[in-house]
JSON list of C-alpha atoms in Angstrom, two decimals:
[
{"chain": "I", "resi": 1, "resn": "UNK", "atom": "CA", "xyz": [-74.39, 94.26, -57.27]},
{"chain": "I", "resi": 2, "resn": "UNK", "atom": "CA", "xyz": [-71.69, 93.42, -54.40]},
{"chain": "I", "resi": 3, "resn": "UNK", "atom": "CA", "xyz": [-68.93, 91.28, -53.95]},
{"chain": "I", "resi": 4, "resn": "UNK", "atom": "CA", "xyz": [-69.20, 89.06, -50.44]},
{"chain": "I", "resi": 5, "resn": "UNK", "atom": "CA", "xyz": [-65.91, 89.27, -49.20]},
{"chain": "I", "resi": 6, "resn": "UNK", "atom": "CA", "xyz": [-66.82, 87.70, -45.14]},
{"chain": "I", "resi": 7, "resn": "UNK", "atom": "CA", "xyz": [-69.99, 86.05, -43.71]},
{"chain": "I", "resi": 8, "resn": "UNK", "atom": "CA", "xyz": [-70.07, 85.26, -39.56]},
{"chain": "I", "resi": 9, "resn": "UNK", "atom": "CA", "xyz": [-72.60, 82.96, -38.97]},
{"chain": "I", "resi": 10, "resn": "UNK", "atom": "CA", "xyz": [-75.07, 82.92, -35.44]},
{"chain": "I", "resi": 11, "resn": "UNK", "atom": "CA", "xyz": [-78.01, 81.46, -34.87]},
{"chain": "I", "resi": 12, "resn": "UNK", "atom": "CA", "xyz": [-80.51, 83.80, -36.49]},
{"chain": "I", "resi": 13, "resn": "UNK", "atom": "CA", "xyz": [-78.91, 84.29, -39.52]},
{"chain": "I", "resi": 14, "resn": "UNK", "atom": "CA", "xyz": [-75.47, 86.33, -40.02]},
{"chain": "I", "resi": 15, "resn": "UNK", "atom": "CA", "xyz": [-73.93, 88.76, -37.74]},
{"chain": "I", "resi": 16, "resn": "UNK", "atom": "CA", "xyz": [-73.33, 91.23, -39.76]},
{"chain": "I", "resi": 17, "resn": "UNK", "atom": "CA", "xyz": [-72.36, 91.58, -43.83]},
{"chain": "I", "resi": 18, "resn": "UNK", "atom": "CA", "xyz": [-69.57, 92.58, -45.49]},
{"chain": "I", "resi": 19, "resn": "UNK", "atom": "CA", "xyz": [-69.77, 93.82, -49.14]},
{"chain": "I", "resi": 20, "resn": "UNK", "atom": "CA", "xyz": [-67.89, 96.09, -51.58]},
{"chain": "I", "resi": 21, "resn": "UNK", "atom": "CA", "xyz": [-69.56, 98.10, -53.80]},
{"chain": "I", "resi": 22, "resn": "UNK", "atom": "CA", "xyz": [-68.95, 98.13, -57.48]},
{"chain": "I", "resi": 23, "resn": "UNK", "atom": "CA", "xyz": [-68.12, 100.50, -59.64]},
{"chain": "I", "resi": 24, "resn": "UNK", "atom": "CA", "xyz": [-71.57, 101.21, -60.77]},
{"chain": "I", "resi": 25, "resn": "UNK", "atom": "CA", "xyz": [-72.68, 101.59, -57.42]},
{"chain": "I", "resi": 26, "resn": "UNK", "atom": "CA", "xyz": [-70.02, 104.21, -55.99]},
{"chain": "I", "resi": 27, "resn": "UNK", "atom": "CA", "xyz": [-71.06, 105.94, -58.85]},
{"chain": "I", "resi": 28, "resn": "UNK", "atom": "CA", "xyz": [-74.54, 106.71, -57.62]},
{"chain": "I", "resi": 29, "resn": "UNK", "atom": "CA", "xyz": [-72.82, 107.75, -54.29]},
{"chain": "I", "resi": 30, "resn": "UNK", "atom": "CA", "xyz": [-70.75, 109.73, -56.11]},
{"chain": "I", "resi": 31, "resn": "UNK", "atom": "CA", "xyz": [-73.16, 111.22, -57.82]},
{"chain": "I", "resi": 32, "resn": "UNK", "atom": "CA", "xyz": [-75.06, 112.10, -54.35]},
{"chain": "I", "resi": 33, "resn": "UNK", "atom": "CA", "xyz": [-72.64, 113.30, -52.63]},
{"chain": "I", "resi": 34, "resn": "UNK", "atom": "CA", "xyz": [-71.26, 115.90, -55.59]},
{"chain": "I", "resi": 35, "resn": "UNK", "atom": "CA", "xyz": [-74.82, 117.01, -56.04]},
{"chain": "I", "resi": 36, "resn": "UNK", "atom": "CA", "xyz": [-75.66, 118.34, -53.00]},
{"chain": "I", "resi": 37, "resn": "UNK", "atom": "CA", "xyz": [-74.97, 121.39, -51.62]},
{"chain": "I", "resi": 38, "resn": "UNK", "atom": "CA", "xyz": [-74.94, 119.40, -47.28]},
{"chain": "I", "resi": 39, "resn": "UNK", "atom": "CA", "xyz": [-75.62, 122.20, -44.24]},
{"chain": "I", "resi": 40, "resn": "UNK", "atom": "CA", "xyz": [-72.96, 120.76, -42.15]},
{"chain": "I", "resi": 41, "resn": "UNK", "atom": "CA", "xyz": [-74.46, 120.16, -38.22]},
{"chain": "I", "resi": 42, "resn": "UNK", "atom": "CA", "xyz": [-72.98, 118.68, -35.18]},
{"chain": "I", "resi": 43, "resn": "UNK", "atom": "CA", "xyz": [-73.67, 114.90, -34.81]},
{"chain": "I", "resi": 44, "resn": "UNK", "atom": "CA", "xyz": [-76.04, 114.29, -32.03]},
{"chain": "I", "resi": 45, "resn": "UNK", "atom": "CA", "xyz": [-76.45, 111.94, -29.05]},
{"chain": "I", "resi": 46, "resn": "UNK", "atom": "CA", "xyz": [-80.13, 110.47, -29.28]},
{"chain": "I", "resi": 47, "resn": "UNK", "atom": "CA", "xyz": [-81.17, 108.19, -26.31]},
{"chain": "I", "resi": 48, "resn": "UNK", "atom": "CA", "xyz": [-77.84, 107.99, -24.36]},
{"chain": "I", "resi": 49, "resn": "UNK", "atom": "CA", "xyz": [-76.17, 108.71, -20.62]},
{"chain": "I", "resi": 50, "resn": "UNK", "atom": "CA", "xyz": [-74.69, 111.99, -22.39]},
{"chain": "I", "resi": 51, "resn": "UNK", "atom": "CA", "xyz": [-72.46, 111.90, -19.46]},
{"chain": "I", "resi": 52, "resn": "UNK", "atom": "CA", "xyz": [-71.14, 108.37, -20.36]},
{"chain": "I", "resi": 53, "resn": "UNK", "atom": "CA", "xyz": [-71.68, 108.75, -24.39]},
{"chain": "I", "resi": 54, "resn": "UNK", "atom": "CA", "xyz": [-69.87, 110.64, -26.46]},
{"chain": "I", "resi": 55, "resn": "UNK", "atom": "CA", "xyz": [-69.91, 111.90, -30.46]},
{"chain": "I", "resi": 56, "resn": "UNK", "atom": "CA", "xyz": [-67.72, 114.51, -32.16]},
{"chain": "I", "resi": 57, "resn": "UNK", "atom": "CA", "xyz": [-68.30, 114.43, -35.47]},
{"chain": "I", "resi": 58, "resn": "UNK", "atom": "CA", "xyz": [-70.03, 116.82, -38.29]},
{"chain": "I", "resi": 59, "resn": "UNK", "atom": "CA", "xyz": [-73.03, 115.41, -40.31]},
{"chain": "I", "resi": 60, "resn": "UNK", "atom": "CA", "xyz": [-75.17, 116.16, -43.14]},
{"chain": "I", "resi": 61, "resn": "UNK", "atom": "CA", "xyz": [-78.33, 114.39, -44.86]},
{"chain": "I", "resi": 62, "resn": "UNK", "atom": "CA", "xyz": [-78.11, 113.20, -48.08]},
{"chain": "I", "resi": 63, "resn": "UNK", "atom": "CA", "xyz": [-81.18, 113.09, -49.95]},
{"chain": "I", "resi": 64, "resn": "UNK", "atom": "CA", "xyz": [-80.43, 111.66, -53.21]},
{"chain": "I", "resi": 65, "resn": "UNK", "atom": "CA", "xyz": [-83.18, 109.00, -54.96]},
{"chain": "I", "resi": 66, "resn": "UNK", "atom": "CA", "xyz": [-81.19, 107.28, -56.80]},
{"chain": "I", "resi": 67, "resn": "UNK", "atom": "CA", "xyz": [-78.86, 106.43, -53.74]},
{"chain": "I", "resi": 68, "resn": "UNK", "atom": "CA", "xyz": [-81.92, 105.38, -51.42]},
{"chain": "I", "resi": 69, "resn": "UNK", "atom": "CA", "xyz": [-83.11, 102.91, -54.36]},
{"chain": "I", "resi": 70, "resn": "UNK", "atom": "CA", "xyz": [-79.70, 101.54, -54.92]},
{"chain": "I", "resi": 71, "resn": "UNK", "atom": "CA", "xyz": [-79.17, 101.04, -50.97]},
{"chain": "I", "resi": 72, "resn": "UNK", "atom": "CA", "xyz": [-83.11, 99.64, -50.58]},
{"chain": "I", "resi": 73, "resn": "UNK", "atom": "CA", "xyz": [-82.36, 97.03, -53.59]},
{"chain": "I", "resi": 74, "resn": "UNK", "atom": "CA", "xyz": [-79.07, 95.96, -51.81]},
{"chain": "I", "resi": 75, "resn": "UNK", "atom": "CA", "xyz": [-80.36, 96.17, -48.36]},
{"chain": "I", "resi": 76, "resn": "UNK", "atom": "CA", "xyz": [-83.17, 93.33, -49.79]},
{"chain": "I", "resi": 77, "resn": "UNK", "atom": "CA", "xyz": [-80.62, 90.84, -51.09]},
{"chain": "I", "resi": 78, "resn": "UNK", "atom": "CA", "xyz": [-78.84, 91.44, -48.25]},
{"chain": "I", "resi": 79, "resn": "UNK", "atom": "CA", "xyz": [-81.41, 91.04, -45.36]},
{"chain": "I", "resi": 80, "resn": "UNK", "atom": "CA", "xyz": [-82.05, 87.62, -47.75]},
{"chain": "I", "resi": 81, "resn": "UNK", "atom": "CA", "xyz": [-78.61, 86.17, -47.66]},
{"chain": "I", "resi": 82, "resn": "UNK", "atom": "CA", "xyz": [-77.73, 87.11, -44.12]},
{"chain": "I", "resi": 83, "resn": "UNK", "atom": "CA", "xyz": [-80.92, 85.24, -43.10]},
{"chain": "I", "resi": 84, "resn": "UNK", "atom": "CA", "xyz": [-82.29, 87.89, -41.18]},
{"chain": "I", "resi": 85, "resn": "UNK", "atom": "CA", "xyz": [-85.81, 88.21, -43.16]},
{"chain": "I", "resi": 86, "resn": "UNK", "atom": "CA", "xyz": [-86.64, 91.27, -41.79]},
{"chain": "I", "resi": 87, "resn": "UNK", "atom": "CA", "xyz": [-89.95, 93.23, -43.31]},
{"chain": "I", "resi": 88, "resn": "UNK", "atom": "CA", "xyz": [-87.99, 96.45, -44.50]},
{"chain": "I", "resi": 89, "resn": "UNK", "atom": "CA", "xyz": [-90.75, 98.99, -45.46]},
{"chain": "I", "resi": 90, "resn": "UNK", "atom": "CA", "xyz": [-88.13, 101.90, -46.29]},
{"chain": "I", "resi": 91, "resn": "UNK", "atom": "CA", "xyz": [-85.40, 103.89, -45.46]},
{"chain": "I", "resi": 92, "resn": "UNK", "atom": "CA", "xyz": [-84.66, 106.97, -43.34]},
{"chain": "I", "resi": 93, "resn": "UNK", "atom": "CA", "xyz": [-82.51, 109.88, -44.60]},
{"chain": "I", "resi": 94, "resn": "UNK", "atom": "CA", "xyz": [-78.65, 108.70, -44.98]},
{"chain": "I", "resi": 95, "resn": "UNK", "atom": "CA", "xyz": [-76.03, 110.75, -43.22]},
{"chain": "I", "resi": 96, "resn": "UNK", "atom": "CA", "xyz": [-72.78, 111.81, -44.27]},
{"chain": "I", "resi": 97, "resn": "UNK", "atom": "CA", "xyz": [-70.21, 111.84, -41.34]},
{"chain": "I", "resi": 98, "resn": "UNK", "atom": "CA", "xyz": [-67.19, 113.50, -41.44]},
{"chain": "I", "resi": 99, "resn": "UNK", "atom": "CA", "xyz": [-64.78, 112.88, -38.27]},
{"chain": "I", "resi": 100, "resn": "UNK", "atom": "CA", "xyz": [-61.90, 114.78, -38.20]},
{"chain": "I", "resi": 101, "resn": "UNK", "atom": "CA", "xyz": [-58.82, 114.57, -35.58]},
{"chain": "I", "resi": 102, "resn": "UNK", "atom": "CA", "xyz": [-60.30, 113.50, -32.61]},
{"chain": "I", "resi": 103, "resn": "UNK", "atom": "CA", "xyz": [-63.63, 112.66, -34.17]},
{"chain": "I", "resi": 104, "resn": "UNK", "atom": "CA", "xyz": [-65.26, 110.04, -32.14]},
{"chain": "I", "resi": 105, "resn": "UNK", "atom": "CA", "xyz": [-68.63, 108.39, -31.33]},
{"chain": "I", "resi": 106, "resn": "UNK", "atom": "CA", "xyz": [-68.90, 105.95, -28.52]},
{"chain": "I", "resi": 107, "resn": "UNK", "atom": "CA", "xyz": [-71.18, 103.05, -27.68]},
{"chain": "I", "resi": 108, "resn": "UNK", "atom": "CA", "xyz": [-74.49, 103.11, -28.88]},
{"chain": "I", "resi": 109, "resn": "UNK", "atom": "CA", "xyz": [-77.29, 101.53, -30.78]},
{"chain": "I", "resi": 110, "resn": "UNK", "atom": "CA", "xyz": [-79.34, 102.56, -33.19]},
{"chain": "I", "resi": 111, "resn": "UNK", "atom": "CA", "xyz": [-82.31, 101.20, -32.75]},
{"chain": "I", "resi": 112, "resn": "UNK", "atom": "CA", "xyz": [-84.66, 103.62, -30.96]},
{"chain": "I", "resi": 113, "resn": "UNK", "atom": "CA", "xyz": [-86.52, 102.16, -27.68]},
{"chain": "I", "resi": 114, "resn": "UNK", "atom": "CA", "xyz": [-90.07, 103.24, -29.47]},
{"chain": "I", "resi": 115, "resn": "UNK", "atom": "CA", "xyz": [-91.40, 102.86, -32.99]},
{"chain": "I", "resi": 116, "resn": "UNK", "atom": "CA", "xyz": [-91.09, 105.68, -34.49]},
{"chain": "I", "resi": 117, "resn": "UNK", "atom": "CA", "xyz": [-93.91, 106.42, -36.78]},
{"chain": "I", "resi": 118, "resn": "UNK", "atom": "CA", "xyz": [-95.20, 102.91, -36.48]},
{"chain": "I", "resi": 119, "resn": "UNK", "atom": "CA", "xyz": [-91.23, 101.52, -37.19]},
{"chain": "I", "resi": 120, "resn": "UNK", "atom": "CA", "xyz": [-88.38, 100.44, -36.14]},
{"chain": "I", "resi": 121, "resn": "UNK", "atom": "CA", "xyz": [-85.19, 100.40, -37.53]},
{"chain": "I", "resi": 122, "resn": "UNK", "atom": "CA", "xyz": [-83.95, 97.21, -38.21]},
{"chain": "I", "resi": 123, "resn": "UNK", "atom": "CA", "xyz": [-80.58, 97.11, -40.08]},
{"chain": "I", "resi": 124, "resn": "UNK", "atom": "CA", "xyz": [-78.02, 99.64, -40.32]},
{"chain": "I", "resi": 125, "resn": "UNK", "atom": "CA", "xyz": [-75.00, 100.42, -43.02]},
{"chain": "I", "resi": 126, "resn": "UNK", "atom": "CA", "xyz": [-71.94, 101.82, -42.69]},
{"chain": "I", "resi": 127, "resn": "UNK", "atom": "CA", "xyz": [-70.44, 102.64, -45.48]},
{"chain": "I", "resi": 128, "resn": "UNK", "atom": "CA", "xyz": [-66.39, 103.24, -45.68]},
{"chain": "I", "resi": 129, "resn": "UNK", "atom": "CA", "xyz": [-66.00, 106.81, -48.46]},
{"chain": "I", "resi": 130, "resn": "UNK", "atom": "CA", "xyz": [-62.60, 106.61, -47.84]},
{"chain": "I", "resi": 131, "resn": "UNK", "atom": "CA", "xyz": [-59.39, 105.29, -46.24]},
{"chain": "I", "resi": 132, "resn": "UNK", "atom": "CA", "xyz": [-56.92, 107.91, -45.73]},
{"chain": "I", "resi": 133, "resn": "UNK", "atom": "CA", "xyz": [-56.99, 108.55, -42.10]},
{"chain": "I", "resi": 134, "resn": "UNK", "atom": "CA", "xyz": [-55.68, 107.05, -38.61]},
{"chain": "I", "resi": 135, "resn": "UNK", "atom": "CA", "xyz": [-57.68, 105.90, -36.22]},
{"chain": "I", "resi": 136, "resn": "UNK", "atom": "CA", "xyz": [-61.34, 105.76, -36.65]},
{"chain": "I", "resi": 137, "resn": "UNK", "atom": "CA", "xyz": [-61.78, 102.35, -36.77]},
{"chain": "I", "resi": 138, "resn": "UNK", "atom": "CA", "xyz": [-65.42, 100.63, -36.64]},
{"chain": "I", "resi": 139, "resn": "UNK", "atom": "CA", "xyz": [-65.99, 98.21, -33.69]},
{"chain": "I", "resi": 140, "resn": "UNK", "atom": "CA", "xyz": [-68.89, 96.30, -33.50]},
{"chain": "I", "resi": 141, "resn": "UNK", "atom": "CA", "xyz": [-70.19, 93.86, -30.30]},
{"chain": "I", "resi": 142, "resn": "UNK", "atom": "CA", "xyz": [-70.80, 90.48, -31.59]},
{"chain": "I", "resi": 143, "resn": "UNK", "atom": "CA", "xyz": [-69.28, 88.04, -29.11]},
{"chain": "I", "resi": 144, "resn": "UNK", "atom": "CA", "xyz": [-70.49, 87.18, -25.63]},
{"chain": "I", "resi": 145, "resn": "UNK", "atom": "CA", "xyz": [-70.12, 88.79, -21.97]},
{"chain": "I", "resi": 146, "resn": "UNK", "atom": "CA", "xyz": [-67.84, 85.83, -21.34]},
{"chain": "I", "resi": 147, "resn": "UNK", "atom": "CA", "xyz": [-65.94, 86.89, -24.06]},
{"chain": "I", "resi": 148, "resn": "UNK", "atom": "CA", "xyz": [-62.51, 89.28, -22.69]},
{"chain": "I", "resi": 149, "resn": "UNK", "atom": "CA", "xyz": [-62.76, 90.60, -26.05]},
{"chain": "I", "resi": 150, "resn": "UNK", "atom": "CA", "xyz": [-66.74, 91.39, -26.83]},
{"chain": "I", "resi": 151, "resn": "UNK", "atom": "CA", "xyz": [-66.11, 92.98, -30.37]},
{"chain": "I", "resi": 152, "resn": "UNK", "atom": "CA", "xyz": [-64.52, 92.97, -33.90]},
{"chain": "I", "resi": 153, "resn": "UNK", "atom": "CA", "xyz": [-63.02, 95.91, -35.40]},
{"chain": "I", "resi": 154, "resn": "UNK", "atom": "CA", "xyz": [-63.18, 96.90, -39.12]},
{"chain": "I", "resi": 155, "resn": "UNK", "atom": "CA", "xyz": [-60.85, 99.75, -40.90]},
{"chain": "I", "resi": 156, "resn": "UNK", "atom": "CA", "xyz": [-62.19, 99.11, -44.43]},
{"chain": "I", "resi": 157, "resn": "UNK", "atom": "CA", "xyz": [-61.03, 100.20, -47.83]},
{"chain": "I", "resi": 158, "resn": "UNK", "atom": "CA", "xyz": [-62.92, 103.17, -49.29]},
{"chain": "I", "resi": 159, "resn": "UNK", "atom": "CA", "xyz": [-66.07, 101.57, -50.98]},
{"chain": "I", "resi": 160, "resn": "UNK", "atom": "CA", "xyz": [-66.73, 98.79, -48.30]},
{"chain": "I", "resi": 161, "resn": "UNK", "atom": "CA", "xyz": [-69.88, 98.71, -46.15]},
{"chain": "I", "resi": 162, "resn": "UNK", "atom": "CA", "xyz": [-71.02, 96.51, -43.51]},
{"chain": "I", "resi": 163, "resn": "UNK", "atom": "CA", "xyz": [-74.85, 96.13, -42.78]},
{"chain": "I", "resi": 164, "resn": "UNK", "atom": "CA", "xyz": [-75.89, 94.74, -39.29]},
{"chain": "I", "resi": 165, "resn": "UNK", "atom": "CA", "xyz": [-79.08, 94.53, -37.19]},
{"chain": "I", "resi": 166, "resn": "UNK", "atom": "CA", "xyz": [-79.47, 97.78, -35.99]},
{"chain": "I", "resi": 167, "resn": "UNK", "atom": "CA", "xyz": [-79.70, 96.96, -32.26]},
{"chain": "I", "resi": 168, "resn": "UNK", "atom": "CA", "xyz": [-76.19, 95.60, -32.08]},
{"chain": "I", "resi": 169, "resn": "UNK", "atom": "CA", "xyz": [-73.92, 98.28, -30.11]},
{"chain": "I", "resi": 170, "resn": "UNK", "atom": "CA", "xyz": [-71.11, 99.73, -31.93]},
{"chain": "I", "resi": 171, "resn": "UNK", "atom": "CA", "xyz": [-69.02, 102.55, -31.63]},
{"chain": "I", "resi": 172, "resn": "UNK", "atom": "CA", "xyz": [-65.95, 104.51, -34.14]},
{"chain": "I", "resi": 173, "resn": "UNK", "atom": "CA", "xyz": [-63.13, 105.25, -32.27]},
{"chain": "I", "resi": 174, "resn": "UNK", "atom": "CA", "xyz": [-61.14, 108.39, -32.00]},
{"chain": "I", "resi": 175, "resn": "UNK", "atom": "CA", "xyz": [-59.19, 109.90, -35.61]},
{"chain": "I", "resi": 176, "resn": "UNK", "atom": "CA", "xyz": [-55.76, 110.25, -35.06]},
{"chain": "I", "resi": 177, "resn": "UNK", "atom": "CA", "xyz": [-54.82, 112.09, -37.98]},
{"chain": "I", "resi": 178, "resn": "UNK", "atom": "CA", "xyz": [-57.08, 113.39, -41.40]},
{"chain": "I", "resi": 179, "resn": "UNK", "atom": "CA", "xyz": [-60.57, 112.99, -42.18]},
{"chain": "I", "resi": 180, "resn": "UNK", "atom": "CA", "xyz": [-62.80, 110.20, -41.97]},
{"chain": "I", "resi": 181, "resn": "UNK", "atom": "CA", "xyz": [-65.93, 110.50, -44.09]},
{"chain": "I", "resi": 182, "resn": "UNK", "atom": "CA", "xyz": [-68.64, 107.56, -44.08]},
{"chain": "I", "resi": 183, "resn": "UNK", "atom": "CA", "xyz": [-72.47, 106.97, -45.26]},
{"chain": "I", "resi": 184, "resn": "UNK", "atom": "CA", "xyz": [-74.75, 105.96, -43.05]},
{"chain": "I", "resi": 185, "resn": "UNK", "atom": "CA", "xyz": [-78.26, 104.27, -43.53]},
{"chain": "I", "resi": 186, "resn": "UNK", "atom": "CA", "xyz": [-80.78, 102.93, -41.39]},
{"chain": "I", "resi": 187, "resn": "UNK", "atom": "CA", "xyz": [-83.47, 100.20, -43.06]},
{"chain": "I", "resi": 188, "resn": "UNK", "atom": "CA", "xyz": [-86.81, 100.28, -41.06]},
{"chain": "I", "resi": 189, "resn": "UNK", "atom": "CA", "xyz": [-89.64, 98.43, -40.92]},
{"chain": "I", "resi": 190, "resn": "UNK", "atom": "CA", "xyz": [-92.72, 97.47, -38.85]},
{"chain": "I", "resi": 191, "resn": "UNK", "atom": "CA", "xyz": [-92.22, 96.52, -35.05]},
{"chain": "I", "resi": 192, "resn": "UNK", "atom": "CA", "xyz": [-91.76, 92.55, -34.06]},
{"chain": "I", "resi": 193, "resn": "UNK", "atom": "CA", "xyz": [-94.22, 90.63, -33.25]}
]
């Protein structure tokens, strides 16, 4: 279903995972993204200093069920191999982003501090559409205060994703120049115990 192309190991299993998706799968992306007809919204801050945080960047939902089956039967191998055994339940609706010059979203998490609905979301995907912009580039904190450098940034080739625990901060960085257009998903399951 994917090709592993990095694995960072910590104590409790990865930090994060890297895969490509294959042909097959881009088509079902494809496929979800030509078929719907997206109301375009400005992205959000949810749970943030909004005086410290900062998004511009336009979203849309995608609500495609082929795609969500596709990303819940990777998201299972996934959460296996990484060694995070997580019990994922479902997933929310994925969002299209679409940051043009300037496009931005700061530090944040996106876990939320309470269940929601009796969940929590537990890992998150970000999935590269394409790779024909400046800038943009996908940071995410996985060393240690002591650290003088406390992330590792990612500008992947269209059709790569990374999935992560979804209370590990990250942030995308200002577009210098085009479009950059990403899926996101968040996995959720039942609070820890």
């Amino acid at each position: 279903m994917e090709e592993v192309s990095k694995w960072i190991l910590m104590n409790y299993g990865l930090y994060y995972k890297q895969v490509s998706f294959n042909r097959q799968s881009m088509q079902v992306v494809n496929t979800a993204l030509s078929g719907n007809n997206f109301k375009w919204e400005e992205g959000k801050l949810f749970n943030q200093d909004k005086q410290e945080a900062k998004r511009k960047s336009k979203i849309a939902w995608v609500k495609d069920e082929q795609l969500y089956l596709l990303l819940l039967r990777m998201v299972k191998s996934i959460n296996r191999d990484a060694g995070w055994n997580f019990k994922i339940g479902g997933i929310e609706p994925v969002q299209y982003g679409y940051y043009d010059v300037g496009g931005t979203y700061s530090w944040h998490v996106d876990q939320h501090p309470k269940p929601v609905r009796g969940n929590v979301r537990k890992i998150s995907m970000s999935l590269f559409l394409n790779d024909d912009y400046e800038g943009g580039e996908f940071d995410l904190e996985l060393y240690s205060p002591a650290e003088e450098k406390r992330y590792r940034t990612f500008k992947l080739p269209a059709g790569s994703a990374i999935f992560f625990q979804s209370d590990q901060w990250h942030r995308v960085r200002p577009v210098s120049s085009g479009v950059r257009k990403s899926l996101v998903a968040w996995f959720y399951g039942p609070p820890y115990v």
